[in-house]
Amino acid sequence: MAARSGAARAGGVARAKAASIPQLSWNEVRPAPVVLISGAEGVLAERASGMLRDFLRSEDPALEVSDLEADGYRRGELLTLASPSLFGEPRLIRVTGVERASDDFLIDALEYLEQTAESTTLVLRHAGGQRGRKLLDAVRAGVGGGVEIVCAELKRDVEKQDFAVAEFRAAGRSINPRALRALVAAFADDLAELSAACRQLIADAPGEITETVVARYYGGRVETNAFAVADAAIAGRHGEALIALRHALDSGADPVPIVAAFAMKVRTMAKVSGVRGGGPQVASSLGLAPWQVDRARRDLAGWSDEGLRRAIESLAATDAAVKGAERDPVFALERLIGVISARGRDLA
């Protein structure tokens, strides 16, 4: 792809400084030659990127998707990926970690803005900070004809409710208002876990999501929930996990979804264990979102493959126990917490 002369580039920047690109919310993402996804909320950024990919693929199933990491970038990679192919397939180039971008990437990206490739969508993910400011300023000024998707942290309950409604709507499902408020109350502190809860309900609960359904899975856990119990146990904090379990049960939580929360996290850890590399490609190959891979890697500290095997065996036994195979489901949960807190090692 031929570059413009320095004079032409300077003129383009000067003209663009008077322009202003649209700033859209995460669920308003739309195609443009350049899509800047900014802000600290990784879950929203992942959703926006996924929605854009799905839209472009629905327009043309031959869409070619490429991923780059801005901090490990080598000169020329972007321009090579954007170069016209023999068959002229549309392209989606996703770049993560622009807030940590190498100098080589910033040079190439600024050059690319001056002459974007036809039928190519470039997505730039910038989580915040001053690194790459010149590139962001150029995009926001209109160089390259872009749009910005703002993924700021969701702080108000109404914003989290809007997010949950969008999750159900995207799956062709509905949730009634009281159920929505109960679900957001149970997962108010962690958008990633709210998203995971929405997806579990979409997968496991047929029909409209009612307050009764939410109560069956997550009832009573406003301050303490199933994921809090699982997080404490996986981190090796046995006493804290038992206290959290007691709090959850006293608040009306059912043992079955508590085991489901453990299973969700341990299964993800098992998928990620032993996999090297990072970025959207690795996450996609595992059927996970990048934030899930990052969280699982943090959770894996102190765990061995043998420990994971024992944890999975204990989960299977506990799942059967809380569904009627044993008389005391609470004892089964306490036994599971002991195994998980010891990272699968022998307790003797």
mmCIF file of C-alpha atoms in Angstrom:
data_model
loop_
_atom_site.group_PDB
_atom_site.id
_atom_site.type_symbol
_atom_site.label_atom_id
_atom_site.label_comp_id
_atom_site.label_asym_id
_atom_site.label_seq_id
_atom_site.Cartn_x
_atom_site.Cartn_y
_atom_site.Cartn_z
ATOM 1 C CA MET A 1 0.000 0.000 0.000
ATOM 2 C CA ALA A 2 1.608 3.199 -1.152
ATOM 3 C CA ALA A 3 2.028 5.979 1.396
ATOM 4 C CA ARG A 4 1.174 9.595 0.703
ATOM 5 C CA SER A 5 3.817 12.258 0.608
ATOM 6 C CA GLY A 6 4.731 14.045 3.848
ATOM 7 C CA ALA A 7 3.005 17.196 2.606
ATOM 8 C CA ALA A 8 -0.197 15.329 1.864
ATOM 9 C CA ARG A 9 -0.153 13.681 5.307
ATOM 10 C CA ALA A 10 0.391 17.020 7.027
ATOM 11 C CA GLY A 11 -2.494 18.509 5.086
ATOM 12 C CA GLY A 12 -4.747 15.592 6.059
ATOM 13 C CA VAL A 13 -3.989 16.059 9.747
ATOM 14 C CA ALA A 14 -4.557 19.811 9.531
ATOM 15 C CA ARG A 15 -7.972 19.332 7.898
ATOM 16 C CA ALA A 16 -8.965 16.602 10.352
ATOM 17 C CA LYS A 17 -8.282 18.736 13.411
ATOM 18 C CA ALA A 18 -11.487 20.586 12.722
ATOM 19 C CA ALA A 19 -13.493 17.335 12.599
ATOM 20 C CA SER A 20 -15.012 15.337 15.430
ATOM 21 C CA ILE A 21 -15.801 11.635 15.230
ATOM 22 C CA PRO A 22 -18.933 10.041 16.716
ATOM 23 C CA GLN A 23 -18.589 8.729 20.273
ATOM 24 C CA LEU A 24 -20.864 5.746 20.815
ATOM 25 C CA SER A 25 -21.713 3.397 23.665
ATOM 26 C CA TRP A 26 -20.572 -0.236 23.601
ATOM 27 C CA ASN A 27 -23.872 -1.554 22.224
ATOM 28 C CA GLU A 28 -24.012 1.048 19.439
ATOM 29 C CA VAL A 29 -20.849 -0.182 17.714
ATOM 30 C CA ARG A 30 -20.930 0.098 13.938
ATOM 31 C CA PRO A 31 -18.457 -0.464 11.100
ATOM 32 C CA ALA A 32 -16.009 2.274 10.121
ATOM 33 C CA PRO A 33 -12.533 2.251 8.588
ATOM 34 C CA VAL A 34 -11.149 2.753 12.113
ATOM 35 C CA VAL A 35 -12.946 1.832 15.345
ATOM 36 C CA LEU A 36 -11.328 3.062 18.543
ATOM 37 C CA ILE A 37 -12.571 1.131 21.600
ATOM 38 C CA SER A 38 -11.513 3.148 24.625
ATOM 39 C CA GLY A 39 -12.050 2.920 28.366
ATOM 40 C CA ALA A 40 -11.200 0.709 31.302
ATOM 41 C CA GLU A 41 -14.169 -1.683 31.211
ATOM 42 C CA GLY A 42 -12.808 -4.773 29.500
ATOM 43 C CA VAL A 43 -16.100 -6.681 29.491
ATOM 44 C CA LEU A 44 -17.827 -3.940 27.498
ATOM 45 C CA ALA A 45 -14.864 -3.647 25.144
ATOM 46 C CA GLU A 46 -14.994 -7.393 24.502
ATOM 47 C CA ARG A 47 -18.726 -7.228 23.828
ATOM 48 C CA ALA A 48 -18.342 -4.306 21.423
ATOM 49 C CA SER A 49 -15.551 -6.041 19.516
ATOM 50 C CA GLY A 50 -17.550 -9.255 19.320
ATOM 51 C CA MET A 51 -20.690 -7.479 18.101
ATOM 52 C CA LEU A 52 -18.704 -5.714 15.395
ATOM 53 C CA ARG A 53 -17.127 -8.993 14.255
ATOM 54 C CA ASP A 54 -20.511 -10.715 14.143
ATOM 55 C CA PHE A 55 -22.047 -7.884 12.133
ATOM 56 C CA LEU A 56 -19.230 -7.848 9.594
ATOM 57 C CA ARG A 57 -19.360 -11.638 9.282
ATOM 58 C CA SER A 58 -23.118 -11.508 8.696
ATOM 59 C CA GLU A 59 -22.451 -9.046 5.877
ATOM 60 C CA ASP A 60 -19.816 -11.326 4.341
ATOM 61 C CA PRO A 61 -18.990 -14.807 5.733
ATOM 62 C CA ALA A 62 -15.593 -14.588 4.004
ATOM 63 C CA LEU A 63 -14.475 -11.950 6.539
ATOM 64 C CA GLU A 64 -10.793 -12.429 7.374
ATOM 65 C CA VAL A 65 -10.031 -11.685 11.050
ATOM 66 C CA SER A 66 -6.501 -10.900 12.230
ATOM 67 C CA ASP A 67 -5.254 -10.036 15.724
ATOM 68 C CA LEU A 68 -2.220 -7.979 16.702
ATOM 69 C CA GLU A 69 -0.776 -7.067 20.094
ATOM 70 C CA ALA A 70 0.470 -3.492 20.025
ATOM 71 C CA ASP A 71 3.152 -4.023 22.664
ATOM 72 C CA GLY A 72 4.798 -6.922 20.804
ATOM 73 C CA TYR A 73 4.341 -5.414 17.357
ATOM 74 C CA ARG A 74 6.975 -5.620 14.606
ATOM 75 C CA ARG A 75 7.304 -2.936 11.957
ATOM 76 C CA GLY A 76 5.230 -3.533 8.838
ATOM 77 C CA GLU A 77 2.763 -6.093 10.249
ATOM 78 C CA LEU A 78 -0.271 -3.799 10.079
ATOM 79 C CA LEU A 79 0.401 -2.643 6.548
ATOM 80 C CA THR A 80 0.976 -6.236 5.421
ATOM 81 C CA LEU A 81 -2.320 -7.445 6.886
ATOM 82 C CA ALA A 82 -4.185 -4.513 5.320
ATOM 83 C CA SER A 83 -2.685 -5.006 1.854
ATOM 84 C CA PRO A 84 -5.201 -6.062 -0.841
ATOM 85 C CA SER A 85 -5.493 -9.824 -1.308
ATOM 86 C CA LEU A 86 -5.999 -11.782 -4.510
ATOM 87 C CA PHE A 87 -9.655 -12.484 -3.729
ATOM 88 C CA GLY A 88 -10.466 -9.167 -2.071
ATOM 89 C CA GLU A 89 -12.043 -10.551 1.108
ATOM 90 C CA PRO A 90 -13.157 -7.978 3.693
ATOM 91 C CA ARG A 91 -10.822 -7.719 6.657
ATOM 92 C CA LEU A 92 -11.106 -7.071 10.362
ATOM 93 C CA ILE A 93 -7.823 -6.237 12.074
ATOM 94 C CA ARG A 94 -8.058 -6.105 15.890
ATOM 95 C CA VAL A 95 -5.235 -4.533 17.868
ATOM 96 C CA THR A 96 -5.090 -4.967 21.650
ATOM 97 C CA GLY A 97 -2.905 -3.199 24.206
ATOM 98 C CA VAL A 98 -2.629 0.113 22.357
ATOM 99 C CA GLU A 99 -2.036 1.747 25.764
ATOM 100 C CA ARG A 100 1.239 -0.263 25.808
ATOM 101 C CA ALA A 101 2.048 0.147 22.116
ATOM 102 C CA SER A 102 5.576 -0.114 20.791
ATOM 103 C CA ASP A 103 7.042 2.816 18.881
ATOM 104 C CA ASP A 104 6.939 0.700 15.711
ATOM 105 C CA PHE A 105 3.203 0.205 16.016
ATOM 106 C CA LEU A 106 2.525 3.899 16.617
ATOM 107 C CA ILE A 107 4.548 4.838 13.541
ATOM 108 C CA ASP A 108 2.742 2.329 11.325
ATOM 109 C CA ALA A 109 -0.698 3.126 12.724
ATOM 110 C CA LEU A 110 -0.305 6.856 12.133
ATOM 111 C CA GLU A 111 0.810 6.129 8.578
ATOM 112 C CA TYR A 112 -2.135 3.779 8.041
ATOM 113 C CA LEU A 113 -4.646 6.420 9.158
ATOM 114 C CA GLU A 114 -3.590 8.602 6.268
ATOM 115 C CA GLN A 115 -4.629 6.004 3.696
ATOM 116 C CA THR A 116 -6.864 3.307 5.128
ATOM 117 C CA ALA A 117 -7.330 0.124 3.123
ATOM 118 C CA GLU A 118 -10.572 -0.510 1.277
ATOM 119 C CA SER A 119 -12.905 -3.132 2.821
ATOM 120 C CA THR A 120 -10.800 -3.184 5.995
ATOM 121 C CA THR A 121 -11.931 -2.365 9.535
ATOM 122 C CA LEU A 122 -9.154 -1.563 11.999
ATOM 123 C CA VAL A 123 -10.107 -1.893 15.684
ATOM 124 C CA LEU A 124 -7.830 -0.187 18.207
ATOM 125 C CA ARG A 125 -8.326 -1.195 21.860
ATOM 126 C CA HIS A 126 -6.966 1.405 24.298
ATOM 127 C CA ALA A 127 -7.697 0.813 27.999
ATOM 128 C CA GLY A 128 -6.446 4.202 29.236
ATOM 129 C CA GLY A 129 -3.321 6.184 30.010
ATOM 130 C CA GLN A 130 -1.135 8.546 28.046
ATOM 131 C CA ARG A 131 0.758 6.061 25.881
ATOM 132 C CA GLY A 132 -0.365 6.378 22.269
ATOM 133 C CA ARG A 133 -1.936 9.786 22.852
ATOM 134 C CA LYS A 134 -0.803 11.133 19.459
ATOM 135 C CA LEU A 135 -2.510 8.223 17.710
ATOM 136 C CA LEU A 136 -5.715 8.665 19.728
ATOM 137 C CA ASP A 137 -5.760 12.388 19.041
ATOM 138 C CA ALA A 138 -5.420 11.730 15.315
ATOM 139 C CA VAL A 139 -8.272 9.194 15.313
ATOM 140 C CA ARG A 140 -10.495 11.491 17.367
ATOM 141 C CA ALA A 141 -9.690 14.380 15.059
ATOM 142 C CA GLY A 142 -11.108 12.386 12.166
ATOM 143 C CA VAL A 143 -7.990 11.111 10.406
ATOM 144 C CA GLY A 144 -8.958 7.765 8.880
ATOM 145 C CA GLY A 145 -12.710 8.309 9.203
ATOM 146 C CA GLY A 146 -13.241 6.518 12.500
ATOM 147 C CA VAL A 147 -15.726 6.178 15.332
ATOM 148 C CA GLU A 148 -15.004 5.803 19.052
ATOM 149 C CA ILE A 149 -16.716 3.245 21.277
ATOM 150 C CA VAL A 150 -16.498 4.466 24.870
ATOM 151 C CA CYS A 151 -16.350 1.633 27.417
ATOM 152 C CA ALA A 152 -16.235 3.466 30.714
ATOM 153 C CA GLU A 153 -16.722 1.611 33.989
ATOM 154 C CA LEU A 154 -20.382 1.044 34.842
ATOM 155 C CA LYS A 155 -21.002 2.443 38.318
ATOM 156 C CA ARG A 156 -24.757 2.922 38.605
ATOM 157 C CA ASP A 157 -27.231 0.075 38.968
ATOM 158 C CA VAL A 158 -29.284 1.385 36.060
ATOM 159 C CA GLU A 159 -26.230 1.106 33.798
ATOM 160 C CA LYS A 160 -25.640 -2.483 34.910
ATOM 161 C CA GLN A 161 -29.304 -3.260 34.345
ATOM 162 C CA ASP A 162 -29.040 -1.905 30.802
ATOM 163 C CA PHE A 163 -26.018 -4.142 30.263
ATOM 164 C CA ALA A 164 -27.849 -7.247 31.519
ATOM 165 C CA VAL A 165 -30.912 -6.484 29.384
ATOM 166 C CA ALA A 166 -28.647 -6.224 26.333
ATOM 167 C CA GLU A 167 -27.092 -9.614 27.160
ATOM 168 C CA PHE A 168 -30.521 -11.284 27.228
ATOM 169 C CA ARG A 169 -31.783 -9.405 24.175
ATOM 170 C CA ALA A 170 -28.744 -10.462 22.140
ATOM 171 C CA ALA A 171 -29.630 -14.094 22.899
ATOM 172 C CA GLY A 172 -33.270 -13.537 21.960
ATOM 173 C CA ARG A 173 -34.373 -13.864 25.592
ATOM 174 C CA SER A 174 -36.196 -11.644 28.065
ATOM 175 C CA ILE A 175 -35.974 -10.969 31.785
ATOM 176 C CA ASN A 176 -38.720 -9.299 33.790
ATOM 177 C CA PRO A 177 -37.972 -6.103 35.755
ATOM 178 C CA ARG A 178 -38.020 -7.631 39.239
ATOM 179 C CA ALA A 179 -35.751 -10.481 38.161
ATOM 180 C CA LEU A 180 -33.416 -7.957 36.552
ATOM 181 C CA ARG A 181 -33.108 -5.920 39.749
ATOM 182 C CA ALA A 182 -32.460 -9.067 41.808
ATOM 183 C CA LEU A 183 -29.787 -10.301 39.415
ATOM 184 C CA VAL A 184 -27.931 -6.985 39.332
ATOM 185 C CA ALA A 185 -28.124 -6.730 43.145
ATOM 186 C CA ALA A 186 -26.485 -10.153 43.458
ATOM 187 C CA PHE A 187 -23.573 -9.229 41.174
ATOM 188 C CA ALA A 188 -23.297 -5.469 41.623
ATOM 189 C CA ASP A 189 -19.569 -5.515 42.395
ATOM 190 C CA ASP A 190 -18.263 -7.390 39.333
ATOM 191 C CA LEU A 191 -19.475 -6.834 35.777
ATOM 192 C CA ALA A 192 -17.635 -9.919 34.537
ATOM 193 C CA GLU A 193 -19.502 -12.113 37.004
ATOM 194 C CA LEU A 194 -22.793 -10.404 36.151
ATOM 195 C CA SER A 195 -22.119 -11.259 32.515
ATOM 196 C CA ALA A 196 -21.287 -14.862 33.426
ATOM 197 C CA ALA A 197 -24.508 -15.110 35.462
ATOM 198 C CA CYS A 198 -26.560 -13.811 32.522
ATOM 199 C CA ARG A 199 -24.999 -16.384 30.242
ATOM 200 C CA GLN A 200 -25.610 -19.200 32.704
ATOM 201 C CA LEU A 201 -29.294 -18.265 32.939
ATOM 202 C CA ILE A 202 -29.530 -18.042 29.148
ATOM 203 C CA ALA A 203 -27.990 -21.508 28.820
ATOM 204 C CA ASP A 204 -29.760 -23.289 31.682
ATOM 205 C CA ALA A 205 -33.150 -21.622 32.245
ATOM 206 C CA PRO A 206 -35.737 -21.905 29.449
ATOM 207 C CA GLY A 207 -38.357 -19.245 28.774
ATOM 208 C CA GLU A 208 -38.599 -15.831 30.372
ATOM 209 C CA ILE A 209 -36.227 -15.184 33.259
ATOM 210 C CA THR A 210 -38.394 -14.468 36.286
ATOM 211 C CA GLU A 211 -37.609 -13.493 39.858
ATOM 212 C CA THR A 212 -38.228 -17.110 40.888
ATOM 213 C CA VAL A 213 -35.593 -18.331 38.428
ATOM 214 C CA VAL A 214 -33.046 -15.781 39.653
ATOM 215 C CA ALA A 215 -33.807 -16.689 43.261
ATOM 216 C CA ARG A 216 -33.279 -20.376 42.507
ATOM 217 C CA TYR A 217 -29.812 -19.697 41.100
ATOM 218 C CA TYR A 218 -28.609 -16.638 42.979
ATOM 219 C CA GLY A 219 -31.214 -15.830 45.624
ATOM 220 C CA GLY A 220 -30.219 -13.819 48.675
ATOM 221 C CA ARG A 221 -26.647 -13.127 47.627
ATOM 222 C CA VAL A 222 -26.466 -9.361 47.632
ATOM 223 C CA GLU A 223 -23.363 -9.085 49.765
ATOM 224 C CA THR A 224 -22.130 -12.684 49.591
ATOM 225 C CA ASN A 225 -22.669 -14.867 46.515
ATOM 226 C CA ALA A 226 -21.573 -18.172 45.074
ATOM 227 C CA PHE A 227 -18.627 -16.632 43.269
ATOM 228 C CA ALA A 228 -17.364 -15.043 46.497
ATOM 229 C CA VAL A 229 -17.331 -18.494 48.112
ATOM 230 C CA ALA A 230 -15.539 -19.994 45.097
ATOM 231 C CA ASP A 231 -13.013 -17.146 44.856
ATOM 232 C CA ALA A 232 -11.994 -17.479 48.505
ATOM 233 C CA ALA A 233 -11.625 -21.264 48.273
ATOM 234 C CA ILE A 234 -9.661 -21.198 45.007
ATOM 235 C CA ALA A 235 -7.277 -18.627 46.531
ATOM 236 C CA GLY A 236 -6.653 -21.018 49.458
ATOM 237 C CA ARG A 237 -8.532 -18.960 52.080
ATOM 238 C CA HIS A 238 -10.335 -21.882 53.719
ATOM 239 C CA GLY A 239 -11.775 -20.059 56.749
ATOM 240 C CA GLU A 240 -12.981 -17.118 54.682
ATOM 241 C CA ALA A 241 -14.638 -19.482 52.201
ATOM 242 C CA LEU A 242 -16.512 -21.306 54.978
ATOM 243 C CA ILE A 243 -17.726 -18.017 56.459
ATOM 244 C CA ALA A 244 -18.865 -16.851 53.012
ATOM 245 C CA LEU A 245 -20.640 -20.169 52.474
ATOM 246 C CA ARG A 246 -22.491 -19.885 55.782
ATOM 247 C CA HIS A 247 -23.492 -16.305 54.978
ATOM 248 C CA ALA A 248 -24.761 -17.336 51.545
ATOM 249 C CA LEU A 249 -26.767 -20.270 52.901
ATOM 250 C CA ASP A 250 -28.223 -18.188 55.733
ATOM 251 C CA SER A 251 -29.310 -15.636 53.123
ATOM 252 C CA GLY A 252 -31.283 -18.303 51.260
ATOM 253 C CA ALA A 253 -28.772 -19.471 48.642
ATOM 254 C CA ASP A 254 -29.294 -22.947 47.198
ATOM 255 C CA PRO A 255 -26.330 -25.390 47.174
ATOM 256 C CA VAL A 256 -26.800 -26.313 43.490
ATOM 257 C CA PRO A 257 -25.816 -22.925 41.969
ATOM 258 C CA ILE A 258 -22.953 -22.649 44.481
ATOM 259 C CA VAL A 259 -21.499 -25.862 43.058
ATOM 260 C CA ALA A 260 -22.180 -24.500 39.558
ATOM 261 C CA ALA A 261 -20.090 -21.407 40.348
ATOM 262 C CA PHE A 262 -17.191 -23.614 41.490
ATOM 263 C CA ALA A 263 -17.539 -25.743 38.368
ATOM 264 C CA MET A 264 -17.561 -22.715 36.058
ATOM 265 C CA LYS A 265 -14.340 -21.347 37.538
ATOM 266 C CA VAL A 266 -12.482 -24.667 37.826
ATOM 267 C CA ARG A 267 -13.410 -25.686 34.264
ATOM 268 C CA THR A 268 -12.026 -22.387 32.991
ATOM 269 C CA MET A 269 -8.822 -22.883 35.005
ATOM 270 C CA ALA A 270 -8.419 -26.377 33.535
ATOM 271 C CA LYS A 271 -8.842 -25.009 29.997
ATOM 272 C CA VAL A 272 -6.260 -22.294 30.515
ATOM 273 C CA SER A 273 -3.724 -24.417 32.433
ATOM 274 C CA GLY A 274 -0.682 -25.140 30.295
ATOM 275 C CA VAL A 275 -1.704 -22.827 27.443
ATOM 276 C CA ARG A 276 0.943 -20.265 26.559
ATOM 277 C CA GLY A 277 0.521 -16.898 24.895
ATOM 278 C CA GLY A 278 -2.173 -14.287 25.216
ATOM 279 C CA GLY A 279 -4.483 -12.012 23.315
ATOM 280 C CA PRO A 280 -7.813 -12.596 21.579
ATOM 281 C CA GLN A 281 -6.565 -15.483 19.421
ATOM 282 C CA VAL A 282 -5.701 -17.681 22.431
ATOM 283 C CA ALA A 283 -8.958 -16.780 24.152
ATOM 284 C CA SER A 284 -10.943 -17.517 20.994
ATOM 285 C CA SER A 285 -9.260 -20.903 20.548
ATOM 286 C CA LEU A 286 -10.408 -21.852 24.063
ATOM 287 C CA GLY A 287 -13.922 -20.522 23.594
ATOM 288 C CA LEU A 288 -13.323 -17.835 26.226
ATOM 289 C CA ALA A 289 -13.138 -14.058 26.482
ATOM 290 C CA PRO A 290 -9.697 -12.510 27.136
ATOM 291 C CA TRP A 291 -10.751 -11.344 30.617
ATOM 292 C CA GLN A 292 -11.672 -14.950 31.476
ATOM 293 C CA VAL A 293 -8.198 -16.138 30.453
ATOM 294 C CA ASP A 294 -6.537 -13.412 32.545
ATOM 295 C CA ARG A 295 -8.695 -14.209 35.589
ATOM 296 C CA ALA A 296 -8.088 -17.962 35.292
ATOM 297 C CA ARG A 297 -4.325 -17.431 35.129
ATOM 298 C CA ARG A 298 -4.465 -15.448 38.347
ATOM 299 C CA ASP A 299 -6.595 -18.159 39.945
ATOM 300 C CA LEU A 300 -4.101 -20.883 38.894
ATOM 301 C CA ALA A 301 -1.360 -19.582 41.227
ATOM 302 C CA GLY A 302 -0.395 -22.440 43.557
ATOM 303 C CA TRP A 303 -2.284 -25.096 41.577
ATOM 304 C CA SER A 304 -0.829 -28.202 39.910
ATOM 305 C CA ASP A 305 -2.329 -30.398 37.180
ATOM 306 C CA GLU A 306 -2.871 -33.143 39.768
ATOM 307 C CA GLY A 307 -4.598 -30.642 42.059
ATOM 308 C CA LEU A 308 -6.953 -29.633 39.240
ATOM 309 C CA ARG A 309 -7.733 -33.291 38.548
ATOM 310 C CA ARG A 310 -8.668 -33.905 42.193
ATOM 311 C CA ALA A 311 -10.728 -30.706 42.295
ATOM 312 C CA ILE A 312 -12.705 -31.782 39.221
ATOM 313 C CA GLU A 313 -13.342 -35.227 40.741
ATOM 314 C CA SER A 314 -14.505 -33.606 43.983
ATOM 315 C CA LEU A 315 -16.783 -31.251 42.038
ATOM 316 C CA ALA A 316 -18.440 -34.185 40.273
ATOM 317 C CA ALA A 317 -19.056 -35.939 43.603
ATOM 318 C CA THR A 318 -20.374 -32.755 45.220
ATOM 319 C CA ASP A 319 -22.685 -32.016 42.283
ATOM 320 C CA ALA A 320 -24.255 -35.444 42.732
ATOM 321 C CA ALA A 321 -24.428 -34.978 46.512
ATOM 322 C CA VAL A 322 -26.325 -31.668 46.399
ATOM 323 C CA LYS A 323 -28.757 -33.123 43.851
ATOM 324 C CA GLY A 324 -29.826 -35.929 46.152
ATOM 325 C CA ALA A 325 -27.055 -38.535 46.218
ATOM 326 C CA GLU A 326 -26.224 -37.671 49.846
ATOM 327 C CA ARG A 327 -28.345 -36.630 52.810
ATOM 328 C CA ASP A 328 -26.379 -33.531 53.808
ATOM 329 C CA PRO A 329 -25.639 -31.133 50.902
ATOM 330 C CA VAL A 330 -24.096 -28.564 53.250
ATOM 331 C CA PHE A 331 -21.538 -31.073 54.504
ATOM 332 C CA ALA A 332 -20.756 -31.951 50.873
ATOM 333 C CA LEU A 333 -20.131 -28.269 50.133
ATOM 334 C CA GLU A 334 -17.869 -27.901 53.165
ATOM 335 C CA ARG A 335 -15.930 -30.984 52.026
ATOM 336 C CA LEU A 336 -15.547 -29.466 48.543
ATOM 337 C CA ILE A 337 -14.263 -26.195 50.026
ATOM 338 C CA GLY A 338 -11.642 -28.191 51.962
ATOM 339 C CA VAL A 339 -10.397 -29.845 48.761
ATOM 340 C CA ILE A 340 -10.428 -26.628 46.733
ATOM 341 C CA SER A 341 -8.797 -24.545 49.478
ATOM 342 C CA ALA A 342 -5.952 -27.088 49.648
ATOM 343 C CA ARG A 343 -5.602 -26.734 45.844
ATOM 344 C CA GLY A 344 -6.370 -30.425 45.480
ATOM 345 C CA ARG A 345 -3.553 -31.577 47.737
ATOM 346 C CA ASP A 346 -4.020 -34.320 50.324
ATOM 347 C CA LEU A 347 -5.360 -32.889 53.572
ATOM 348 C CA ALA A 348 -3.791 -35.561 55.768
#
